[in-house]
Short mmCIF file of C-alpha atoms in Angstrom, two decimals:
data_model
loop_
_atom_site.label_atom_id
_atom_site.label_comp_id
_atom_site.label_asym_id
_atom_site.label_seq_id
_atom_site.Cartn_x
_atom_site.Cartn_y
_atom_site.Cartn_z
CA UNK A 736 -10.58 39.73 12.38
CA UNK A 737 -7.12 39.44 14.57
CA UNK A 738 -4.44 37.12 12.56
CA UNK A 739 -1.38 35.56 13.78
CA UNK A 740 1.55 34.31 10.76
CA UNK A 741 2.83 31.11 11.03
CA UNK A 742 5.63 29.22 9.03
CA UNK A 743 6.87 26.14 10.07
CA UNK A 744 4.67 25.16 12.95
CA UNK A 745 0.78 25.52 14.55
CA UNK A 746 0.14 24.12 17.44
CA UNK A 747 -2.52 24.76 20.69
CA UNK A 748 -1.34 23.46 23.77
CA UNK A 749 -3.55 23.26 26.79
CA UNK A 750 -2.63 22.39 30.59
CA UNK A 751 -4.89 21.53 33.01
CA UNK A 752 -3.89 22.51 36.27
CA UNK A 753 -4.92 21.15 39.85
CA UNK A 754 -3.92 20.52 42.97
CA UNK A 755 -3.51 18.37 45.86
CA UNK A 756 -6.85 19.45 47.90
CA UNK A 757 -8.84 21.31 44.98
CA UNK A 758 -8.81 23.81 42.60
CA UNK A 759 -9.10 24.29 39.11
CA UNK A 760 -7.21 26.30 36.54
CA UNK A 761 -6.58 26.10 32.72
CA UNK A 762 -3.94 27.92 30.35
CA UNK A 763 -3.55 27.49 27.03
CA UNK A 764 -1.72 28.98 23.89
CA UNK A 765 -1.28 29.08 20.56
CA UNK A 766 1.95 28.35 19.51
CA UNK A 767 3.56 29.87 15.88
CA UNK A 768 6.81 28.07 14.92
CA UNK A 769 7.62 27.72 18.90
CA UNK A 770 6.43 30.99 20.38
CA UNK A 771 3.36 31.62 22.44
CA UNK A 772 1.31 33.91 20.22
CA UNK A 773 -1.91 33.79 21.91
CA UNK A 774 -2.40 33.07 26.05
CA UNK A 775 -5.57 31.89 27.04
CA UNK A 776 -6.94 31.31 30.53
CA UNK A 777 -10.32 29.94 32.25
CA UNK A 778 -9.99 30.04 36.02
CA UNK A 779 -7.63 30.10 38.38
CA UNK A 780 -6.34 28.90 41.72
CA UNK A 781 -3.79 28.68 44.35
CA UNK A 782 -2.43 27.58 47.61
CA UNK A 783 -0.44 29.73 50.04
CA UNK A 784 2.93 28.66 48.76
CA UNK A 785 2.24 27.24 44.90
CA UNK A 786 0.97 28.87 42.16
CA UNK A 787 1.17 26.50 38.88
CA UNK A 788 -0.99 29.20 36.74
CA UNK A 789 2.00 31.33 37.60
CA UNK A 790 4.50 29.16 37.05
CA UNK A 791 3.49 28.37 33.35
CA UNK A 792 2.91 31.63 32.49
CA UNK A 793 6.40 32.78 33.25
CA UNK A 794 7.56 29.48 31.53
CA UNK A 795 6.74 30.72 28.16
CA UNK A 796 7.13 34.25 28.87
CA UNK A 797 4.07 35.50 28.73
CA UNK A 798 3.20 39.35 29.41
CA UNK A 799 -0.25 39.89 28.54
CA UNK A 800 -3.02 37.35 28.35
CA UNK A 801 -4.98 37.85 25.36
CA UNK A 802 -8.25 35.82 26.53
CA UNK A 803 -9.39 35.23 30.24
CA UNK A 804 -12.59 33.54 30.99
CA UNK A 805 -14.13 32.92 35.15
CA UNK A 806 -16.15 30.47 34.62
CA UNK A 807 -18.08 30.66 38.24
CA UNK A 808 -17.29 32.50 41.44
CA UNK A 809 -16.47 29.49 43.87
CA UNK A 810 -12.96 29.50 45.68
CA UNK A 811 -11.50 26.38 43.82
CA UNK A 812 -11.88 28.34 40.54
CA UNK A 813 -11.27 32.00 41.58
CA UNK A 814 -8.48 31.78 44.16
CA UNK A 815 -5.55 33.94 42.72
CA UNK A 816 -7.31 35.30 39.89
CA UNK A 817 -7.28 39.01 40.74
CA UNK A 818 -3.42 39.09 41.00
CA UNK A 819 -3.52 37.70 37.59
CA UNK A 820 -5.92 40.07 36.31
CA UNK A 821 -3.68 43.08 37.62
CA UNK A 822 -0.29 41.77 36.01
CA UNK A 823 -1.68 40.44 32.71
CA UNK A 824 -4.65 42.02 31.14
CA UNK A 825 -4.92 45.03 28.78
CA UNK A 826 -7.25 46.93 26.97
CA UNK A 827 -6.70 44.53 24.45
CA UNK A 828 -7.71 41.63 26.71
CA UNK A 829 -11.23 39.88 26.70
CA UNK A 830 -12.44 38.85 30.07
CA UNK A 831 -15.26 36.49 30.06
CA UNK A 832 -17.57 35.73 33.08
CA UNK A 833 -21.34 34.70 33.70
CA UNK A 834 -24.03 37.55 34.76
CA UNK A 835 -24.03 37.14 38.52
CA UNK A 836 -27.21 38.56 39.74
CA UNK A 837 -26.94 41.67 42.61
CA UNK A 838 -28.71 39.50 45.15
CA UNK A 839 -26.88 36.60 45.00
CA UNK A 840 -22.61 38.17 45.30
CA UNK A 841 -23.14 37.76 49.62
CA UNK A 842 -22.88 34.06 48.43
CA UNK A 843 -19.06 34.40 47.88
CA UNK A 844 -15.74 35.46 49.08
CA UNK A 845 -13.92 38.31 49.94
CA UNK A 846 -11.77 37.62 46.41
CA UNK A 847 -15.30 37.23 44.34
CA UNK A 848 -16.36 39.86 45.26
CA UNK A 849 -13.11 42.09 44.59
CA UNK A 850 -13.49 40.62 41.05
CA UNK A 851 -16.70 41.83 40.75
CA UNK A 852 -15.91 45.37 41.89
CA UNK A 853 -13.21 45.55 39.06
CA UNK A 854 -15.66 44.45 37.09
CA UNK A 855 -17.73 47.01 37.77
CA UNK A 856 -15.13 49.88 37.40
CA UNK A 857 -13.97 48.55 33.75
CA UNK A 858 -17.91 49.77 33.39
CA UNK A 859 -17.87 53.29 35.16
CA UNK A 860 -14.52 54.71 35.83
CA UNK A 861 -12.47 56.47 33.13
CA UNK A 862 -9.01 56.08 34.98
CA UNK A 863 -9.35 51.98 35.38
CA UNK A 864 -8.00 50.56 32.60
CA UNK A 865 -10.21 49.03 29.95
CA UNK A 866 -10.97 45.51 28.20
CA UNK A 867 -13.23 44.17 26.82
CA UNK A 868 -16.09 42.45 29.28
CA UNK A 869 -18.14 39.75 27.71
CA UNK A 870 -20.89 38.34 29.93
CA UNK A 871 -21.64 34.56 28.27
CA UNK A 872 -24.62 32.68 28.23
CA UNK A 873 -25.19 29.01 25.91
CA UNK A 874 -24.38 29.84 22.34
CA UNK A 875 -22.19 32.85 22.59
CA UNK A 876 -19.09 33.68 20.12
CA UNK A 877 -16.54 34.88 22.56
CA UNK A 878 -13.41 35.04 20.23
CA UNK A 879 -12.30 34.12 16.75
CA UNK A 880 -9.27 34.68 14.73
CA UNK A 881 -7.29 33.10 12.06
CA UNK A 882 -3.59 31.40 12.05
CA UNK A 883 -2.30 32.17 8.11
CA UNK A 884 0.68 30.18 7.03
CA UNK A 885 1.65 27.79 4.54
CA UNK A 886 -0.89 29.11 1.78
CA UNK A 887 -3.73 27.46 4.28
CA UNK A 888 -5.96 29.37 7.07
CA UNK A 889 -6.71 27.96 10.20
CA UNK A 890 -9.46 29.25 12.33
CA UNK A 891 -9.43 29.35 15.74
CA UNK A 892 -12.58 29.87 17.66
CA UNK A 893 -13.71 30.12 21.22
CA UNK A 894 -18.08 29.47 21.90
CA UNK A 895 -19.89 29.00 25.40
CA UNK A 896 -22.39 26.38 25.56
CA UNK A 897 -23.54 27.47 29.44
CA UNK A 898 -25.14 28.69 31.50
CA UNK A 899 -28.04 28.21 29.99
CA UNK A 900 -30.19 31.19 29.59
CA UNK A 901 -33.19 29.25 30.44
CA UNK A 902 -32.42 28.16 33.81
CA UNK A 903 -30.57 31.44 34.76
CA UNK A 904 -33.73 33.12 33.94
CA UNK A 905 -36.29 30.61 35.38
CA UNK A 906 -34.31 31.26 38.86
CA UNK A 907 -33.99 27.39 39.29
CA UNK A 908 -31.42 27.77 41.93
CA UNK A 909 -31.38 26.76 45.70
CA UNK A 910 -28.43 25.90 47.51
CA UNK A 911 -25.41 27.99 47.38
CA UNK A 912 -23.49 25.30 45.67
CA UNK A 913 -26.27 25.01 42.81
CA UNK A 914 -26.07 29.14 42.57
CA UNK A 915 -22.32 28.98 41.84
CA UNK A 916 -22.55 25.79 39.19
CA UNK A 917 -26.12 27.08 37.47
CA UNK A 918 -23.56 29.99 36.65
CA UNK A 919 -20.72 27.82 35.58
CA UNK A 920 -19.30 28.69 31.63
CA UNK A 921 -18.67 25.67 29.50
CA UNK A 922 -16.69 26.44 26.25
CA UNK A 923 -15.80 24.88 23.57
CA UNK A 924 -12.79 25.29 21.44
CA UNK A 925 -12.15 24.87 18.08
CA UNK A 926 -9.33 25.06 15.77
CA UNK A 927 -8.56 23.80 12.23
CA UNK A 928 -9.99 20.10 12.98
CA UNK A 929 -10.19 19.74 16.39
CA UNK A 930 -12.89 20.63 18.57
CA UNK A 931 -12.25 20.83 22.54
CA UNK A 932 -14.75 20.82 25.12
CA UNK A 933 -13.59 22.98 28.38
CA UNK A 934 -17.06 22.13 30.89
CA UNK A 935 -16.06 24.15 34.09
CA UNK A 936 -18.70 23.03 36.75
CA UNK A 937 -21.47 22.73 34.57
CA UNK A 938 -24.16 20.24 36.38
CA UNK A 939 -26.84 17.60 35.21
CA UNK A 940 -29.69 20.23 34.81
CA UNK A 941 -27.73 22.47 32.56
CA UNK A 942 -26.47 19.64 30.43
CA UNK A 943 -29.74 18.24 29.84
CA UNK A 944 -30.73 21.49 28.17
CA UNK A 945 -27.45 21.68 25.79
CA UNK A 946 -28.57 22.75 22.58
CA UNK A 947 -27.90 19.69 19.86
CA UNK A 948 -26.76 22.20 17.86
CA UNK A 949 -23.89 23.33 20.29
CA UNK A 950 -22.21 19.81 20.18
CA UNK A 951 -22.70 18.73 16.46
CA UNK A 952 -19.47 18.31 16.05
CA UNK A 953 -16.71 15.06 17.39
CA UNK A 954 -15.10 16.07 20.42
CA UNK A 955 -11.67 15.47 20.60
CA UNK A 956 -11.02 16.45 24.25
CA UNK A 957 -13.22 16.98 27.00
CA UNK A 958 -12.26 18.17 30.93
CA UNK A 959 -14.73 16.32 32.18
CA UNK A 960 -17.27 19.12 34.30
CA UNK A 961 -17.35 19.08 37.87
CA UNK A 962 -14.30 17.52 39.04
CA UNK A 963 -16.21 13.73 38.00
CA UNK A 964 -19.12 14.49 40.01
CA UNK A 965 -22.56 12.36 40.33
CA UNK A 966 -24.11 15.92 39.87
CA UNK A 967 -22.46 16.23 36.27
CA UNK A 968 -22.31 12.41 35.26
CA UNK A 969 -25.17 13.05 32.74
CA UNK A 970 -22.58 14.57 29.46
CA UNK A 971 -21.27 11.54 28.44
CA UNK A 972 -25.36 9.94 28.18
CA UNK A 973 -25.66 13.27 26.35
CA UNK A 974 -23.02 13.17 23.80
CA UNK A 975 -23.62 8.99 23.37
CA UNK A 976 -27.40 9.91 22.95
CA UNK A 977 -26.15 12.40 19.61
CA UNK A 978 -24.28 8.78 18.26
CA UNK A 979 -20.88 11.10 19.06
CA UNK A 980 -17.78 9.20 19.68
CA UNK A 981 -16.02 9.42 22.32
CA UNK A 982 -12.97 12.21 22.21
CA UNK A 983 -9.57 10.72 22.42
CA UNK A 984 -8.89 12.31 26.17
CA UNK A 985 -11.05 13.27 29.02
CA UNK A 986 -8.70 14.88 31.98
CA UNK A 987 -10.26 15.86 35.50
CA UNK A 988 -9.14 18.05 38.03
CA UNK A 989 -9.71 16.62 41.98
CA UNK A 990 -11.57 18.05 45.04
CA UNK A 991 -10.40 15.51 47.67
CA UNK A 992 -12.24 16.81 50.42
CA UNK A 993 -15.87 15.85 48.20
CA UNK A 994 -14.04 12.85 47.06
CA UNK A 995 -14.03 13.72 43.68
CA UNK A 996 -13.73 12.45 41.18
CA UNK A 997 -16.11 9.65 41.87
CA UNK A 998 -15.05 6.44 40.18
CA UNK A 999 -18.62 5.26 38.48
CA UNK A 1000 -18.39 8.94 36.92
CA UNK A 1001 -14.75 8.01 35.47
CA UNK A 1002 -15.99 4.54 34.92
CA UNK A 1003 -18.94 6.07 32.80
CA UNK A 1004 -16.02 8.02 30.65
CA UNK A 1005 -14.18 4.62 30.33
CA UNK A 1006 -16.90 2.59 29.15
CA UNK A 1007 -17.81 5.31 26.35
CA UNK A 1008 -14.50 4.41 24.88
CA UNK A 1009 -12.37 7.26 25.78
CA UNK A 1010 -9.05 6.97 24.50
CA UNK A 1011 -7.03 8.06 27.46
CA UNK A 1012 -8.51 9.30 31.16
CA UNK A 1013 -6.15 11.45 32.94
CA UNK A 1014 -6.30 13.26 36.53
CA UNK A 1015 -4.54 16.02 37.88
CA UNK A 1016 -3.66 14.01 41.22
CA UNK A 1017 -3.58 10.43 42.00
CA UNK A 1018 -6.80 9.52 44.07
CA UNK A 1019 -4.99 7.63 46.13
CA UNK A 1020 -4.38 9.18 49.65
CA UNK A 1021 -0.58 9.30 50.11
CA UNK A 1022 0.65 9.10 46.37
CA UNK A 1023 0.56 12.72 45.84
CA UNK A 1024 4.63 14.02 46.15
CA UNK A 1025 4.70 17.55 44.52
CA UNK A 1026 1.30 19.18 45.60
CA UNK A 1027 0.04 20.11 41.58
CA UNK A 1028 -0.63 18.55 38.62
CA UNK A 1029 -0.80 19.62 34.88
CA UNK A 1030 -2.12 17.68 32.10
CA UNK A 1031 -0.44 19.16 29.37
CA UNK A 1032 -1.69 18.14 26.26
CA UNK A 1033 -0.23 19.75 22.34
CA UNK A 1034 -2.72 19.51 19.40
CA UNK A 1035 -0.44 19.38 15.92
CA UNK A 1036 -2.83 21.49 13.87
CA UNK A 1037 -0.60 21.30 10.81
CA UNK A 1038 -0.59 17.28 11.20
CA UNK A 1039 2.70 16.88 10.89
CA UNK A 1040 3.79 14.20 13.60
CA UNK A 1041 3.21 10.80 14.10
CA UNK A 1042 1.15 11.77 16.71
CA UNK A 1043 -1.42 14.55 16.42
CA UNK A 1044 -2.09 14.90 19.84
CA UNK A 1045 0.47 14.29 22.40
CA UNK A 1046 0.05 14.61 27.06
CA UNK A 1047 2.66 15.10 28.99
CA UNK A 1048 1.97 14.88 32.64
CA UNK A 1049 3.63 17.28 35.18
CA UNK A 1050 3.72 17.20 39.03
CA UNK A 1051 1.45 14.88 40.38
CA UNK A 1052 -0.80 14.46 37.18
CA UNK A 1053 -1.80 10.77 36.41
CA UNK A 1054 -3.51 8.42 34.01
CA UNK A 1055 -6.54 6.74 35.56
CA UNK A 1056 -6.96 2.79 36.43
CA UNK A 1057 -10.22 1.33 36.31
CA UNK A 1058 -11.30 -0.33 39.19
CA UNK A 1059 -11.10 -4.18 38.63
CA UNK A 1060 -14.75 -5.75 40.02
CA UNK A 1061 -14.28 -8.27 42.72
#
């Protein structure tokens, strides 16, 4: 098992990235005593003339991404991704991504598709460069390694909870838009005592059929699936159903031109008890100045601040209002 040395300090920090119109991208690392010692990223997108994923990368200096997981092959998550994959994975990285069937890749773009075919040659070319490919379904181990410092071991540990096998096999897809989010990863996180849930674009039908088992434990952090869609208001029934509490932070990215988030979904969030509900863009038409947002959000896995868990909010990123009735 991989171990990273720590002295001083062990923390996981985790930005949520968006912008203005749409897209979705997360990047996270864990930090020993300041440095980013493991780079994580799920998704990716960007516009024509910003590219936050980029932008925090080269912030803390990163040159190789240790863990990289596409979640599902729609634009909003996938948009920028294959640059990424060119400058910053190794044979030592672990790319994650859902078993698209044959039949279904003349559903996506020009840039899915290019992912696919590198892919493909990781598989049967001897001059690409290798990794290692990981094709996750509900209840997978994707990665695991411990932080050793301080006469104490923390494990860190990354586990999919979708698709789900079941409906993937069952063929329960119709629209195009159901055959991208039927696909969709969800992950959870966990390290020393915190347990975060990332849930991609994972719908209603798939989160009916979460395993108990998969979410037995209090989740401190969820980004809520979907961007805050009707179509994936069922987790937080789900989680309330297993007597969980609710985690200390939900944070959504936006897809304005689906006017999502929808506020009943957020409102759903709210009324669980969630301690704080951010976005990655006000919903407001107008307020938006910088064109991204990043919900940046440190976990103190050592417990050694006043505050375990702190957010800092970048760009455009805000904290949600509930909508007053009447």
């Amino acid at each position: 098992m991989r171990k990273l040395f720590f002295e001083d300090s062990l923390k996981l920090e985790l930005n949520v990235i968006g912008y203005h119109d749409q897209g979705e991208s997360i990047v996270f690392f864990i930090k020993t005593d300041g440095i980013a010692a493991y780079t994580g990223l799920v998704d990716c997108y960007k516009t024509e003339d910003q590219n936050a994923v980029k932008m925090v990368l080269e912030k803390e200096q990163v040159e190789k991404i240790d863990f990289m997981c596409w979640t599902h092959p729609h634009d909003d998550h996938t948009l920028g991704l294959e640059k990424i994959w060119e400058q910053y994975c190794t044979k030592d990285t672990c790319f994650c991504c859902t078993d698209i069937i044959q039949a279904d890749l003349d559903l996506y773009s020009e840039e899915a598709k290019l992912l696919f075919q590198n892919i493909r040659g990781i598989h049967t070319s001897s001059k690409r460069k290798k990794m290692r490919i990981m094709y996750l379904k509900d209840s997978t181990q994707a990665e695991r390694l411990l932080c050793v410092g301080n006469t104490k071991k923390y494990e860190f540990r990354i586990q999919s909870f979708a698709p789900n096998s079941a409906i993937l096999g069952e063929r329960l897809i119709g629209s195009r838009d159901q055959q991208g989010n039927a696909y969709s990863i969800g992950l959870f996180l966990f390290f020393g005592q915190y347990s975060i849930m990332l849930a991609g674009d994972v719908e209603n039908q798939t989160i009916r059929r979460i395993a108990d088992g998969d979410i037995e434990y209090p989740v401190d952090y969820i980004k809520i699936p979907h961007h805050g869609s009707k179509s994936a208001s069922f987790l937080p029934d789900k989680m309330r159903g297993l007597n969980l509490l609710a985690p200390d932070i939900a944070a959504t990215t936006l897809f304005r031109i689906h006017s999502l988030p929808e506020e009943q979904v957020l409102a759903k969030y709210d009324n669980w008890g969630c301690g704080e509900i951010y976005l990655t863009g006000n919903m407001e038409k107008g307020k938006d100045t910088v064109g991204y947002g990043i919900v940046k959000t440190t976990f103190d896995i050592l417990e050694q601040n006043e505050y375990d868990i702190e957010t800092e909010l970048i760009g455009d990123a805000a904290v949600y209002q509930k909508k007053m009735a009447g």
